[in-house]
Amino acid sequence: MSDIREKIKRQIEIISSVISEPGKNKIVDLELKYDCNSATIKRDLKDIRERGIDIHAIKGRGIEITNNITIGKIKELISEYMLVNNMDISHDNATHFLADAQKEKSIVMLTSLWKSIKGNLVVEIEYKKNDKSNPVNKTVEPLLIYQRENNWRMLGRNDGEIKQFLLSKIHAVMLTDKIFEAPKIDLYQDLLSNSFGTWIDEKCYKVKLEFSSYWNVGGTVPLLMKNQKVTQKENGSYIIELEINSLEELARWITGRGNEVRVLAPEDLRNMVLELAEQIQELYN
């Protein structure tokens, strides 16, 4: 990582530490943590203040932030941290939703999860699925942070299964000193590549669809998944073969396209589409 990227990463992690534990960190602590001298840390604090965050090393009280960080600034810090750690930041809505839901805690959560992933450290999280549910404590082995459908998500192993968690619904993260053995990266990358929507599962279904010739206007080939096989028929229609881990999400997508898509296999998917179509017809009747 270049010096400028390392500096940005360090400064955002300093902000995170001070938000998480105001007054606990002293300049000497940060020197030891980041293996640098006091002049570097003092310059970091000055740079952070110039960004509009009122951070100071207060004698006898440690380092504190004395103003509220704006949502706009939080979004900016999240995006920068994602960028310097080579995480995808293509969908700004995901960052907006995360910052809006978790405010300053989002910075603490993000830096903690990243440290966990880099160090293979188990975390304890407080997860709240919705506004009406009570928070649930979960022990998780974080594997990956990624975006899907306007949300930042964490892929992690919990109770022996690989699951996904919305970062906007994680209300607390506590790093432990317990080290876990991460699975081969191919395993969870395959889970994501076989996911048509947001569902993550180790199951896999072989699907075969026929797209009508309407899709051929302008030479557009239907692109559903990265790993798909495309065959064009003489009448201009396309046969798409792919593997996915959720038939339900694909069935909803097909139903919304009327007679432009026909299910050739499997039979379970065909039945799901027919059932959804009947439900829609009943609703409008």
Short mmCIF file of N, CA, C and O in Angstrom, two decimals, residues 127 146-156 162-166 169 188 190-202 224-225 244-250 252-253:
data_model
loop_
_atom_site.label_atom_id
_atom_site.label_comp_id
_atom_site.label_asym_id
_atom_site.label_seq_id
_atom_site.Cartn_x
_atom_site.Cartn_y
_atom_site.Cartn_z
N TYR A 127 -26.71 -7.97 16.25
CA TYR A 127 -27.41 -7.89 14.96
C TYR A 127 -28.91 -7.74 15.19
O TYR A 127 -29.52 -8.50 15.94
N TYR A 146 -18.84 -6.62 0.88
CA TYR A 146 -19.17 -6.39 -0.52
C TYR A 146 -20.51 -5.65 -0.63
O TYR A 146 -21.21 -5.47 0.37
N GLN A 147 -20.84 -5.21 -1.84
CA GLN A 147 -22.10 -4.52 -2.10
C GLN A 147 -23.03 -5.41 -2.90
O GLN A 147 -22.61 -6.13 -3.79
N ARG A 148 -24.31 -5.31 -2.58
CA ARG A 148 -25.33 -6.01 -3.36
C ARG A 148 -26.66 -5.30 -3.11
O ARG A 148 -27.05 -5.10 -1.97
N GLU A 149 -27.31 -4.88 -4.18
CA GLU A 149 -28.63 -4.25 -4.12
C GLU A 149 -28.68 -3.09 -3.11
O GLU A 149 -29.47 -3.06 -2.18
N ASN A 150 -27.79 -2.13 -3.30
CA ASN A 150 -27.77 -0.88 -2.53
C ASN A 150 -27.50 -1.06 -1.05
O ASN A 150 -27.89 -0.22 -0.24
N ASN A 151 -26.81 -2.14 -0.68
CA ASN A 151 -26.45 -2.35 0.71
C ASN A 151 -25.03 -2.90 0.82
O ASN A 151 -24.62 -3.74 0.02
N TRP A 152 -24.29 -2.39 1.81
CA TRP A 152 -23.03 -3.03 2.17
C TRP A 152 -23.36 -4.26 2.97
O TRP A 152 -24.20 -4.22 3.88
N ARG A 153 -22.68 -5.35 2.67
CA ARG A 153 -22.95 -6.63 3.31
C ARG A 153 -21.65 -7.29 3.75
O ARG A 153 -20.58 -7.03 3.17
N MET A 154 -21.74 -8.11 4.77
CA MET A 154 -20.61 -8.92 5.21
C MET A 154 -20.95 -10.38 5.00
O MET A 154 -22.01 -10.84 5.41
N LEU A 155 -20.04 -11.09 4.36
CA LEU A 155 -20.16 -12.54 4.26
C LEU A 155 -19.34 -13.12 5.40
O LEU A 155 -18.15 -12.79 5.56
N GLY A 156 -19.96 -13.94 6.24
CA GLY A 156 -19.25 -14.49 7.38
C GLY A 156 -19.76 -15.87 7.75
O GLY A 156 -20.87 -16.26 7.38
N ILE A 162 -21.96 -20.38 6.12
CA ILE A 162 -21.61 -19.08 5.56
C ILE A 162 -22.89 -18.31 5.29
O ILE A 162 -23.77 -18.78 4.57
N LYS A 163 -23.00 -17.14 5.90
CA LYS A 163 -24.21 -16.33 5.80
C LYS A 163 -23.82 -14.90 5.45
O LYS A 163 -22.66 -14.52 5.53
N GLN A 164 -24.83 -14.09 5.08
CA GLN A 164 -24.57 -12.68 4.84
C GLN A 164 -25.30 -11.84 5.88
O GLN A 164 -26.37 -12.20 6.36
N PHE A 165 -24.68 -10.71 6.21
CA PHE A 165 -25.23 -9.79 7.19
C PHE A 165 -25.20 -8.38 6.61
O PHE A 165 -24.20 -7.97 6.02
N LEU A 166 -26.30 -7.64 6.75
CA LEU A 166 -26.33 -6.25 6.32
C LEU A 166 -25.57 -5.41 7.33
O LEU A 166 -25.85 -5.46 8.53
N LYS A 169 -27.46 -3.21 9.74
CA LYS A 169 -28.21 -3.84 10.83
C LYS A 169 -27.29 -4.38 11.93
O LYS A 169 -27.74 -5.00 12.89
N TYR A 188 -16.25 -18.90 -1.07
CA TYR A 188 -17.25 -17.86 -0.93
C TYR A 188 -17.37 -16.98 -2.16
O TYR A 188 -18.39 -16.34 -2.38
N ASP A 190 -17.46 -18.34 -5.10
CA ASP A 190 -18.43 -19.14 -5.86
C ASP A 190 -19.85 -18.89 -5.35
O ASP A 190 -20.81 -18.84 -6.13
N LEU A 191 -19.99 -18.75 -4.02
CA LEU A 191 -21.31 -18.47 -3.45
C LEU A 191 -21.87 -17.18 -4.02
O LEU A 191 -23.05 -17.08 -4.36
N LEU A 192 -21.03 -16.16 -4.12
CA LEU A 192 -21.49 -14.87 -4.65
C LEU A 192 -21.74 -14.94 -6.15
O LEU A 192 -22.72 -14.38 -6.64
N SER A 193 -20.88 -15.63 -6.87
CA SER A 193 -21.04 -15.68 -8.33
C SER A 193 -22.27 -16.48 -8.74
O SER A 193 -22.82 -16.28 -9.81
N ASN A 194 -22.73 -17.39 -7.86
CA ASN A 194 -23.93 -18.17 -8.17
C ASN A 194 -25.20 -17.56 -7.58
O ASN A 194 -26.26 -18.17 -7.63
N SER A 195 -25.07 -16.37 -7.00
CA SER A 195 -26.22 -15.71 -6.39
C SER A 195 -26.85 -14.76 -7.39
O SER A 195 -26.23 -13.79 -7.83
N PHE A 196 -28.11 -15.05 -7.76
CA PHE A 196 -28.80 -14.20 -8.74
C PHE A 196 -29.21 -12.87 -8.11
O PHE A 196 -29.15 -11.82 -8.73
N GLY A 197 -29.65 -12.92 -6.86
CA GLY A 197 -30.04 -11.71 -6.14
C GLY A 197 -29.20 -11.55 -4.90
O GLY A 197 -27.98 -11.41 -4.98
N THR A 198 -29.84 -11.61 -3.74
CA THR A 198 -29.12 -11.44 -2.48
C THR A 198 -28.97 -12.75 -1.71
O THR A 198 -28.24 -12.80 -0.74
N TRP A 199 -29.68 -13.78 -2.14
CA TRP A 199 -29.66 -15.03 -1.39
C TRP A 199 -28.31 -15.72 -1.52
O TRP A 199 -27.77 -15.86 -2.61
N ILE A 200 -27.77 -16.15 -0.38
CA ILE A 200 -26.50 -16.86 -0.36
C ILE A 200 -26.73 -18.26 0.18
O ILE A 200 -27.26 -18.43 1.28
N ASP A 201 -26.36 -19.26 -0.60
CA ASP A 201 -26.57 -20.64 -0.17
C ASP A 201 -25.54 -21.53 -0.88
O ASP A 201 -25.08 -21.21 -1.97
N GLU A 202 -25.19 -22.62 -0.23
CA GLU A 202 -24.23 -23.55 -0.83
C GLU A 202 -24.89 -24.51 -1.80
O GLU A 202 -24.22 -25.29 -2.46
N LEU A 224 -27.41 -12.51 -17.31
CA LEU A 224 -27.96 -12.74 -15.98
C LEU A 224 -26.87 -13.00 -14.95
O LEU A 224 -26.93 -12.52 -13.83
N MET A 225 -25.89 -13.80 -15.35
CA MET A 225 -24.82 -14.18 -14.44
C MET A 225 -23.50 -14.11 -15.19
O MET A 225 -23.46 -14.20 -16.42
N ILE A 244 -27.43 -21.29 -10.27
CA ILE A 244 -27.73 -20.31 -9.24
C ILE A 244 -28.04 -21.04 -7.94
O ILE A 244 -28.26 -22.24 -7.92
N ASN A 245 -28.07 -20.26 -6.83
CA ASN A 245 -28.36 -20.89 -5.54
C ASN A 245 -29.71 -20.51 -4.96
O ASN A 245 -30.01 -20.81 -3.82
N SER A 246 -30.55 -19.83 -5.76
CA SER A 246 -31.90 -19.49 -5.29
C SER A 246 -32.87 -19.45 -6.46
O SER A 246 -32.80 -18.54 -7.30
N LEU A 247 -33.79 -20.41 -6.51
CA LEU A 247 -34.79 -20.40 -7.57
C LEU A 247 -35.85 -19.33 -7.33
O LEU A 247 -36.39 -18.76 -8.28
N GLU A 248 -36.15 -19.02 -6.05
CA GLU A 248 -37.22 -18.09 -5.73
C GLU A 248 -36.96 -16.70 -6.31
O GLU A 248 -37.84 -16.08 -6.91
N GLU A 249 -35.74 -16.22 -6.14
CA GLU A 249 -35.43 -14.87 -6.64
C GLU A 249 -35.49 -14.82 -8.16
O GLU A 249 -35.97 -13.84 -8.74
N LEU A 250 -35.00 -15.85 -8.81
CA LEU A 250 -35.06 -15.89 -10.28
C LEU A 250 -36.50 -16.00 -10.75
O LEU A 250 -36.88 -15.37 -11.75
N ARG A 252 -39.18 -14.73 -9.37
CA ARG A 252 -39.81 -13.39 -9.30
C ARG A 252 -39.36 -12.52 -10.47
O ARG A 252 -40.14 -11.77 -11.04
N TRP A 253 -38.08 -12.63 -10.82
CA TRP A 253 -37.55 -11.83 -11.93
C TRP A 253 -38.21 -12.26 -13.25
O TRP A 253 -38.60 -11.41 -14.05
#
